[in-house]
Amino acid sequence: MVEHRRLQKTGGGSYVITLPKEWIISLGIKEKDQISIITRPDSTLLLSANIKEKNIEKREKVFNLDEIQSTGSESGRKSFLYRMLISAYIMGFDNYRIYSSQKLSPNVIKTVTDFVNTALGPVIDDQTKNTIILKDILNPTEMPFENNIRRMHMIIKTMHGDLMEAFQDKNIEVIYEVISRDKQINQRNWLVARETNMIFRDVMLAQKMKVTLEDAQHYFLISKQLERIGDHARLIARQMIKIMNKKLAEGLFEKIRYSSEKAMEILSGSLNAWEKKTRKSTPNKSIKLANESIEANADHKKLIEEITKLNINDPEIYIPINYIAESLRRTGDYSVNIAEIVIDNLIKEIAE
């Protein structure tokens, strides 16, 4: 329902508009209480009475294990609970209560503990024989989007660099360690998704984090691309283990390494374009940098073709090499997706 009210001008030059009485009463607003006013990008004003953090309702998600454990295998129920905990986390819930009419099984306790050890923020606040209460202690403003994206980028770059060195040195322990780093990327991706959903529920949080709703959405899209790139770094590592002790054709590893370096250059170029955007660089410069990354992917794909066209007779080498090549190709494609997100975000700011 739209209400129309006339703007009035006071003697001091200020402008005044009355607020709906029903709105004031429903929120229990008293005389001299502060009202928060936010100017939105579309030139509308957003009024909110929830100024203080203590007034913001904490959301709790309750999990009844009697219902979760009624069907399926033990491992299936464990995966189901873990999946639901992650979903509640991503959707921005602050507290979680997991309870059962029976004593909690060791598997349930381990599942909850694994979740707490993986997600950033949740801790076990209380526990009894049949209940676990989790509380999220992370303030989103302390982990801004930009920091999460930068951290994901750094993890991916070091994964690729360390993988190539470890393969050359035949250091399988390092390769397994690199595989484990993918969890850190997933961790950051969940946090970006969580903060995005929290911002869409609480515009005041967007103000505190100094991002628009549009930027939050694009941060989330970039995070998803980085998460996929991390998955492919892990896949490359697993395929490298299979061929570590095989005799490769001369120059094959050098081509793989060079392709990895080029993929990282494309990724860095795309993310540098986004960082220039966040640092208030001119839109034209950021878009130009993003476009350079997109065009560089054409040469990268030619490198991939050179790898896949090599005459390899041994299927124990041929199959892993093709998987590696495909993951490198997708790494370049996902990096291009990031560059396109930058252009989409900035196109409106280019002067006609």
Tab-separated table of C-alpha atoms in Angstrom:
chain	number	residue	atom	x	y	z
A	1	MET	CA	0.000	0.000	0.000
A	2	VAL	CA	1.410	3.385	-1.044
A	3	GLU	CA	0.733	6.469	1.080
A	4	HIS	CA	1.278	10.019	-0.167
A	5	ARG	CA	2.321	12.746	2.264
A	6	ARG	CA	3.154	16.386	1.658
A	7	LEU	CA	6.653	17.694	2.313
A	8	GLN	CA	6.788	20.698	4.631
A	9	LYS	CA	9.554	23.253	5.112
A	10	THR	CA	10.418	24.612	8.542
A	11	GLY	CA	11.615	28.102	9.323
A	12	GLY	CA	15.215	26.936	9.616
A	13	GLY	CA	15.278	25.588	6.095
A	14	SER	CA	14.831	21.910	7.047
A	15	TYR	CA	12.264	19.663	5.421
A	16	VAL	CA	9.754	17.630	7.440
A	17	ILE	CA	7.406	14.781	6.587
A	18	THR	CA	5.063	12.976	8.980
A	19	LEU	CA	5.334	9.222	9.513
A	20	PRO	CA	2.357	6.828	9.524
A	21	LYS	CA	0.932	6.509	13.031
A	22	GLU	CA	0.268	2.777	12.598
A	23	TRP	CA	3.950	2.184	11.794
A	24	ILE	CA	5.084	4.107	14.855
A	25	ILE	CA	2.714	2.209	17.167
A	26	SER	CA	3.500	-1.228	15.700
A	27	LEU	CA	7.221	-0.782	16.383
A	28	GLY	CA	6.771	0.834	19.780
A	29	ILE	CA	8.693	3.938	18.773
A	30	LYS	CA	8.669	6.685	21.392
A	31	GLU	CA	9.263	10.416	21.266
A	32	LYS	CA	12.966	11.281	20.786
A	33	ASP	CA	13.798	7.725	19.645
A	34	GLN	CA	16.216	7.658	16.722
A	35	ILE	CA	15.140	6.527	13.276
A	36	SER	CA	17.736	5.289	10.823
A	37	ILE	CA	17.494	6.741	7.295
A	38	ILE	CA	19.368	5.157	4.400
A	39	THR	CA	19.589	6.693	0.929
A	40	ARG	CA	19.495	3.831	-1.560
A	41	PRO	CA	21.084	3.784	-5.030
A	42	ASP	CA	17.655	4.118	-6.689
A	43	SER	CA	17.142	7.459	-4.824
A	44	THR	CA	14.551	6.005	-2.428
A	45	LEU	CA	14.842	6.342	1.346
A	46	LEU	CA	14.756	3.392	3.718
A	47	LEU	CA	13.546	4.019	7.277
A	48	SER	CA	14.406	1.617	10.078
A	49	ALA	CA	13.826	1.615	13.809
A	50	ASN	CA	16.387	-1.187	14.347
A	51	ILE	CA	19.394	1.020	14.806
A	52	LYS	CA	21.128	-0.731	17.640
A	53	GLU	CA	22.485	-4.203	17.091
A	54	LYS	CA	20.791	-5.417	20.258
A	55	ASN	CA	17.435	-4.697	18.666
A	56	ILE	CA	18.109	-6.931	15.684
A	57	GLU	CA	16.367	-10.252	16.130
A	58	LYS	CA	18.683	-13.247	16.378
A	59	ARG	CA	17.522	-16.093	14.168
A	60	GLU	CA	17.609	-19.618	15.534
A	61	LYS	CA	17.335	-22.823	13.518
A	62	VAL	CA	16.128	-25.925	15.349
A	63	PHE	CA	17.007	-29.449	14.182
A	64	ASN	CA	14.910	-32.313	15.538
A	65	LEU	CA	17.113	-35.392	15.236
A	66	ASP	CA	14.153	-37.708	15.845
A	67	GLU	CA	12.856	-36.656	12.433
A	68	ILE	CA	16.244	-36.616	10.699
A	69	GLN	CA	17.199	-40.049	12.013
A	70	SER	CA	13.890	-41.731	11.255
A	71	THR	CA	14.928	-42.828	7.762
A	72	GLY	CA	18.055	-43.752	5.822
A	73	SER	CA	21.407	-45.245	6.718
A	74	GLU	CA	23.669	-43.931	9.476
A	75	SER	CA	26.069	-42.362	6.973
A	76	GLY	CA	23.144	-40.893	5.037
A	77	ARG	CA	21.677	-39.310	8.167
A	78	LYS	CA	25.094	-37.912	9.069
A	79	SER	CA	25.492	-36.311	5.629
A	80	PHE	CA	21.936	-34.980	5.783
A	81	LEU	CA	22.512	-33.261	9.136
A	82	TYR	CA	25.807	-31.783	7.956
A	83	ARG	CA	24.180	-30.508	4.774
A	84	MET	CA	21.349	-28.866	6.721
A	85	LEU	CA	23.777	-27.203	9.133
A	86	ILE	CA	25.653	-25.709	6.195
A	87	SER	CA	22.371	-24.531	4.642
A	88	ALA	CA	21.320	-22.840	7.884
A	89	TYR	CA	24.744	-21.204	8.089
A	90	ILE	CA	24.581	-19.927	4.506
A	91	MET	CA	21.063	-18.565	5.061
A	92	GLY	CA	22.376	-16.407	7.908
A	93	PHE	CA	21.021	-18.076	11.047
A	94	ASP	CA	22.740	-16.903	14.241
A	95	ASN	CA	21.968	-19.815	16.559
A	96	TYR	CA	21.425	-23.542	16.008
A	97	ARG	CA	19.791	-26.021	18.360
A	98	ILE	CA	20.251	-29.727	17.645
A	99	TYR	CA	18.223	-31.960	19.933
A	100	SER	CA	16.901	-35.509	20.301
A	101	SER	CA	14.612	-37.360	22.686
A	102	GLN	CA	17.487	-39.847	23.087
A	103	LYS	CA	21.137	-39.442	23.987
A	104	LEU	CA	23.109	-37.910	21.114
A	105	SER	CA	25.105	-40.527	19.233
A	106	PRO	CA	28.880	-40.150	18.699
A	107	ASN	CA	28.201	-39.729	14.968
A	108	VAL	CA	25.912	-36.756	15.597
A	109	ILE	CA	28.427	-35.128	17.919
A	110	LYS	CA	31.199	-35.667	15.360
A	111	THR	CA	29.052	-34.220	12.566
A	112	VAL	CA	28.327	-31.083	14.577
A	113	THR	CA	31.984	-30.794	15.592
A	114	ASP	CA	33.105	-31.165	11.971
A	115	PHE	CA	30.713	-28.386	10.989
A	116	VAL	CA	32.007	-26.087	13.745
A	117	ASN	CA	35.604	-26.801	12.728
A	118	THR	CA	34.848	-26.054	9.084
A	119	ALA	CA	32.511	-23.037	9.074
A	120	LEU	CA	33.818	-19.635	10.135
A	121	GLY	CA	31.902	-18.286	13.142
A	122	PRO	CA	29.844	-21.052	14.793
A	123	VAL	CA	30.986	-22.382	18.178
A	124	ILE	CA	29.432	-24.845	20.622
A	125	ASP	CA	27.764	-22.627	23.218
A	126	ASP	CA	26.174	-25.380	25.332
A	127	GLN	CA	25.791	-29.149	25.311
A	128	THR	CA	23.805	-31.733	27.253
A	129	LYS	CA	23.322	-35.453	26.680
A	130	ASN	CA	20.548	-34.826	24.146
A	131	THR	CA	21.076	-31.214	22.976
A	132	ILE	CA	23.799	-29.130	21.361
A	133	ILE	CA	23.456	-25.365	21.019
A	134	LEU	CA	25.632	-23.508	18.535
A	135	LYS	CA	26.177	-19.776	18.463
A	136	ASP	CA	27.725	-17.710	15.685
A	137	ILE	CA	30.262	-15.247	17.101
A	138	LEU	CA	31.593	-13.747	13.862
A	139	ASN	CA	30.788	-10.122	13.111
A	140	PRO	CA	30.385	-9.848	9.312
A	141	THR	CA	31.983	-6.396	9.298
A	142	GLU	CA	35.222	-7.999	10.521
A	143	MET	CA	35.331	-10.297	7.466
A	144	PRO	CA	34.359	-8.055	4.529
A	145	PHE	CA	33.702	-9.440	1.065
A	146	GLU	CA	36.882	-8.002	-0.410
A	147	ASN	CA	39.092	-9.764	2.148
A	148	ASN	CA	37.396	-13.116	1.517
A	149	ILE	CA	37.804	-12.831	-2.253
A	150	ARG	CA	41.442	-11.803	-1.886
A	151	ARG	CA	42.117	-14.749	0.434
A	152	MET	CA	40.466	-17.237	-1.946
A	153	HIS	CA	42.570	-15.871	-4.784
A	154	MET	CA	45.790	-16.275	-2.804
A	155	ILE	CA	44.958	-19.855	-1.805
A	156	ILE	CA	44.278	-20.805	-5.431
A	157	LYS	CA	47.508	-19.218	-6.685
A	158	THR	CA	49.601	-21.028	-4.090
A	159	MET	CA	47.783	-24.297	-4.821
A	160	HIS	CA	48.780	-24.107	-8.481
A	161	GLY	CA	52.346	-22.983	-7.786
A	162	ASP	CA	52.966	-25.595	-5.099
A	163	LEU	CA	51.392	-28.329	-7.234
A	164	MET	CA	53.790	-27.747	-10.108
A	165	GLU	CA	56.826	-27.665	-7.828
A	166	ALA	CA	55.705	-30.746	-5.893
A	167	PHE	CA	55.129	-32.719	-9.092
A	168	GLN	CA	58.544	-31.783	-10.424
A	169	ASP	CA	60.152	-32.778	-7.100
A	170	LYS	CA	57.958	-35.914	-6.855
A	171	ASN	CA	56.790	-34.776	-3.425
A	172	ILE	CA	53.466	-36.559	-2.940
A	173	GLU	CA	53.052	-35.290	0.643
A	174	VAL	CA	52.880	-31.696	-0.580
A	175	ILE	CA	50.338	-32.652	-3.243
A	176	TYR	CA	48.072	-34.202	-0.613
A	177	GLU	CA	48.484	-31.067	1.500
A	178	VAL	CA	47.498	-28.929	-1.490
A	179	ILE	CA	44.350	-31.037	-1.921
A	180	SER	CA	43.372	-30.265	1.677
A	181	ARG	CA	43.518	-26.500	1.005
A	182	ASP	CA	40.361	-26.701	-1.087
A	183	LYS	CA	38.438	-26.823	2.200
A	184	GLN	CA	39.682	-23.310	2.984
A	185	ILE	CA	38.212	-22.064	-0.283
A	186	ASN	CA	34.874	-23.744	0.464
A	187	GLN	CA	34.969	-22.158	3.908
A	188	ARG	CA	35.333	-18.662	2.467
A	189	ASN	CA	32.708	-19.314	-0.201
A	190	TRP	CA	30.177	-20.308	2.473
A	191	LEU	CA	30.987	-17.135	4.394
A	192	VAL	CA	30.474	-14.928	1.328
A	193	ALA	CA	27.141	-16.661	0.651
A	194	ARG	CA	26.138	-16.204	4.300
A	195	GLU	CA	27.008	-12.509	4.343
A	196	THR	CA	25.164	-11.969	1.059
A	197	ASN	CA	21.966	-13.473	2.470
A	198	MET	CA	22.353	-11.498	5.702
A	199	ILE	CA	22.698	-8.262	3.750
A	200	PHE	CA	19.570	-8.945	1.717
A	201	ARG	CA	17.674	-9.396	5.011
A	202	ASP	CA	19.238	-6.396	6.752
A	203	VAL	CA	20.036	-3.378	4.598
A	204	MET	CA	21.639	-1.723	7.623
A	205	LEU	CA	24.341	-4.379	7.465
A	206	ALA	CA	25.048	-3.408	3.854
A	207	GLN	CA	25.548	0.145	5.070
A	208	LYS	CA	27.971	-1.008	7.764
A	209	MET	CA	29.914	-3.162	5.306
A	210	LYS	CA	29.919	-0.294	2.800
A	211	VAL	CA	28.535	-2.312	-0.096
A	212	THR	CA	25.439	-2.007	-2.226
A	213	LEU	CA	23.053	-4.923	-2.678
A	214	GLU	CA	24.211	-5.129	-6.278
A	215	ASP	CA	27.865	-5.373	-5.247
A	216	ALA	CA	27.028	-8.030	-2.653
A	217	GLN	CA	25.380	-10.124	-5.356
A	218	HIS	CA	28.431	-9.783	-7.607
A	219	TYR	CA	30.804	-10.682	-4.775
A	220	PHE	CA	28.770	-13.855	-4.327
A	221	LEU	CA	28.957	-14.670	-8.046
A	222	ILE	CA	32.733	-14.134	-8.039
A	223	SER	CA	33.078	-16.321	-4.960
A	224	LYS	CA	31.221	-19.156	-6.717
A	225	GLN	CA	33.624	-18.991	-9.656
A	226	LEU	CA	36.605	-19.106	-7.286
A	227	GLU	CA	35.100	-22.077	-5.468
A	228	ARG	CA	34.869	-23.949	-8.775
A	229	ILE	CA	38.440	-23.012	-9.677
A	230	GLY	CA	39.519	-24.406	-6.315
A	231	ASP	CA	37.667	-27.642	-7.058
A	232	HIS	CA	39.592	-27.990	-10.315
A	233	ALA	CA	42.924	-27.316	-8.595
A	234	ARG	CA	42.067	-30.245	-6.326
A	235	LEU	CA	41.151	-32.399	-9.345
A	236	ILE	CA	44.445	-31.527	-11.055
A	237	ALA	CA	46.302	-32.595	-7.911
A	238	ARG	CA	44.535	-35.955	-7.805
A	239	GLN	CA	45.354	-36.662	-11.448
A	240	MET	CA	48.988	-35.668	-10.915
A	241	ILE	CA	49.307	-38.321	-8.220
A	242	LYS	CA	48.375	-40.946	-10.830
A	243	ILE	CA	51.168	-39.959	-13.216
A	244	MET	CA	53.840	-38.860	-10.754
A	245	ASN	CA	55.985	-41.949	-11.280
A	246	LYS	CA	55.234	-42.299	-14.990
A	247	LYS	CA	57.650	-41.315	-17.738
A	248	LEU	CA	56.076	-38.367	-19.553
A	249	ALA	CA	56.776	-37.252	-23.096
A	250	GLU	CA	59.483	-34.628	-23.376
A	251	GLY	CA	58.097	-31.147	-22.801
A	252	LEU	CA	54.679	-32.345	-21.590
A	253	PHE	CA	55.074	-31.219	-18.004
A	254	GLU	CA	56.463	-27.851	-19.147
A	255	LYS	CA	53.314	-27.308	-21.237
A	256	ILE	CA	51.111	-28.158	-18.245
A	257	ARG	CA	53.063	-25.829	-16.005
A	258	TYR	CA	52.949	-23.012	-18.549
A	259	SER	CA	49.194	-23.491	-18.981
A	260	SER	CA	48.735	-23.333	-15.208
A	261	GLU	CA	50.715	-20.084	-15.044
A	262	LYS	CA	48.668	-18.562	-17.868
A	263	ALA	CA	45.407	-19.595	-16.179
A	264	MET	CA	46.566	-17.846	-13.001
A	265	GLU	CA	47.477	-14.735	-15.000
A	266	ILE	CA	43.953	-14.615	-16.435
A	267	LEU	CA	42.471	-15.073	-12.968
A	268	SER	CA	44.699	-12.381	-11.459
A	269	GLY	CA	43.851	-9.978	-14.270
A	270	SER	CA	40.122	-10.498	-13.728
A	271	LEU	CA	40.378	-9.986	-9.973
A	272	ASN	CA	42.708	-7.001	-10.365
A	273	ALA	CA	40.010	-5.400	-12.501
A	274	TRP	CA	37.520	-5.966	-9.670
A	275	GLU	CA	39.937	-4.560	-7.071
A	276	LYS	CA	40.461	-1.452	-9.177
A	277	LYS	CA	36.688	-1.117	-9.222
A	278	THR	CA	36.487	-1.321	-5.416
A	279	ARG	CA	39.326	1.197	-5.089
A	280	LYS	CA	37.394	3.746	-7.126
A	281	SER	CA	39.519	3.469	-10.250
A	282	THR	CA	37.888	4.809	-13.396
A	283	PRO	CA	35.315	2.333	-14.794
A	284	ASN	CA	36.979	2.419	-18.215
A	285	LYS	CA	40.324	1.208	-16.810
A	286	SER	CA	38.719	-1.647	-14.892
A	287	ILE	CA	36.642	-2.737	-17.879
A	288	LYS	CA	39.694	-2.595	-20.152
A	289	LEU	CA	41.658	-4.783	-17.737
A	290	ALA	CA	38.770	-7.255	-17.500
A	291	ASN	CA	38.505	-7.418	-21.286
A	292	GLU	CA	42.240	-8.125	-21.589
A	293	SER	CA	41.741	-11.174	-19.376
A	294	ILE	CA	38.880	-12.380	-21.559
A	295	GLU	CA	40.962	-12.039	-24.727
A	296	ALA	CA	43.960	-13.773	-23.108
A	297	ASN	CA	41.877	-16.908	-22.636
A	298	ALA	CA	41.888	-17.573	-26.388
A	299	ASP	CA	45.665	-18.139	-26.325
A	300	HIS	CA	45.297	-20.205	-23.171
A	301	LYS	CA	42.880	-22.543	-24.938
A	302	LYS	CA	45.434	-23.053	-27.697
A	303	LEU	CA	47.897	-24.231	-25.065
A	304	ILE	CA	45.315	-26.708	-23.807
A	305	GLU	CA	44.810	-28.028	-27.346
A	306	GLU	CA	48.549	-28.612	-27.681
A	307	ILE	CA	48.449	-30.781	-24.560
A	308	THR	CA	45.424	-32.825	-25.631
A	309	LYS	CA	46.767	-33.404	-29.163
A	310	LEU	CA	50.005	-34.966	-27.988
A	311	ASN	CA	50.448	-38.567	-29.112
A	312	ILE	CA	50.222	-40.502	-25.826
A	313	ASN	CA	49.792	-44.257	-26.194
A	314	ASP	CA	49.691	-45.210	-22.515
A	315	PRO	CA	46.070	-44.861	-21.248
A	316	GLU	CA	47.371	-44.585	-17.669
A	317	ILE	CA	48.999	-41.327	-18.753
A	318	TYR	CA	46.615	-40.207	-21.503
A	319	ILE	CA	43.467	-40.221	-19.344
A	320	PRO	CA	44.891	-38.246	-16.358
A	321	ILE	CA	46.560	-35.756	-18.736
A	322	ASN	CA	43.244	-35.075	-20.452
A	323	TYR	CA	41.541	-34.557	-17.093
A	324	ILE	CA	44.292	-32.111	-16.121
A	325	ALA	CA	43.917	-30.262	-19.430
A	326	GLU	CA	40.147	-30.043	-19.007
A	327	SER	CA	40.504	-28.645	-15.481
A	328	LEU	CA	42.996	-26.050	-16.710
A	329	ARG	CA	40.596	-25.092	-19.511
A	330	ARG	CA	37.749	-24.647	-17.043
A	331	THR	CA	39.994	-22.620	-14.757
A	332	GLY	CA	40.497	-20.172	-17.607
A	333	ASP	CA	36.775	-20.139	-18.406
A	334	TYR	CA	35.761	-19.476	-14.790
A	335	SER	CA	38.346	-16.686	-14.638
A	336	VAL	CA	36.737	-15.172	-17.730
A	337	ASN	CA	33.363	-15.395	-15.985
A	338	ILE	CA	34.799	-13.191	-13.229
A	339	ALA	CA	35.982	-10.653	-15.802
A	340	GLU	CA	32.492	-10.607	-17.320
A	341	ILE	CA	30.969	-10.018	-13.870
A	342	VAL	CA	33.264	-6.987	-13.491
A	343	ILE	CA	32.102	-5.587	-16.827
A	344	ASP	CA	28.448	-6.246	-15.954
A	345	ASN	CA	28.920	-4.395	-12.671
A	346	LEU	CA	30.634	-1.372	-14.196
A	347	ILE	CA	28.867	-0.932	-17.530
A	348	LYS	CA	26.280	1.401	-15.991
A	349	GLU	CA	29.013	3.782	-14.810
A	350	ILE	CA	30.534	4.461	-18.228
A	351	ALA	CA	29.693	7.911	-19.495
A	352	GLU	CA	27.714	7.971	-22.709
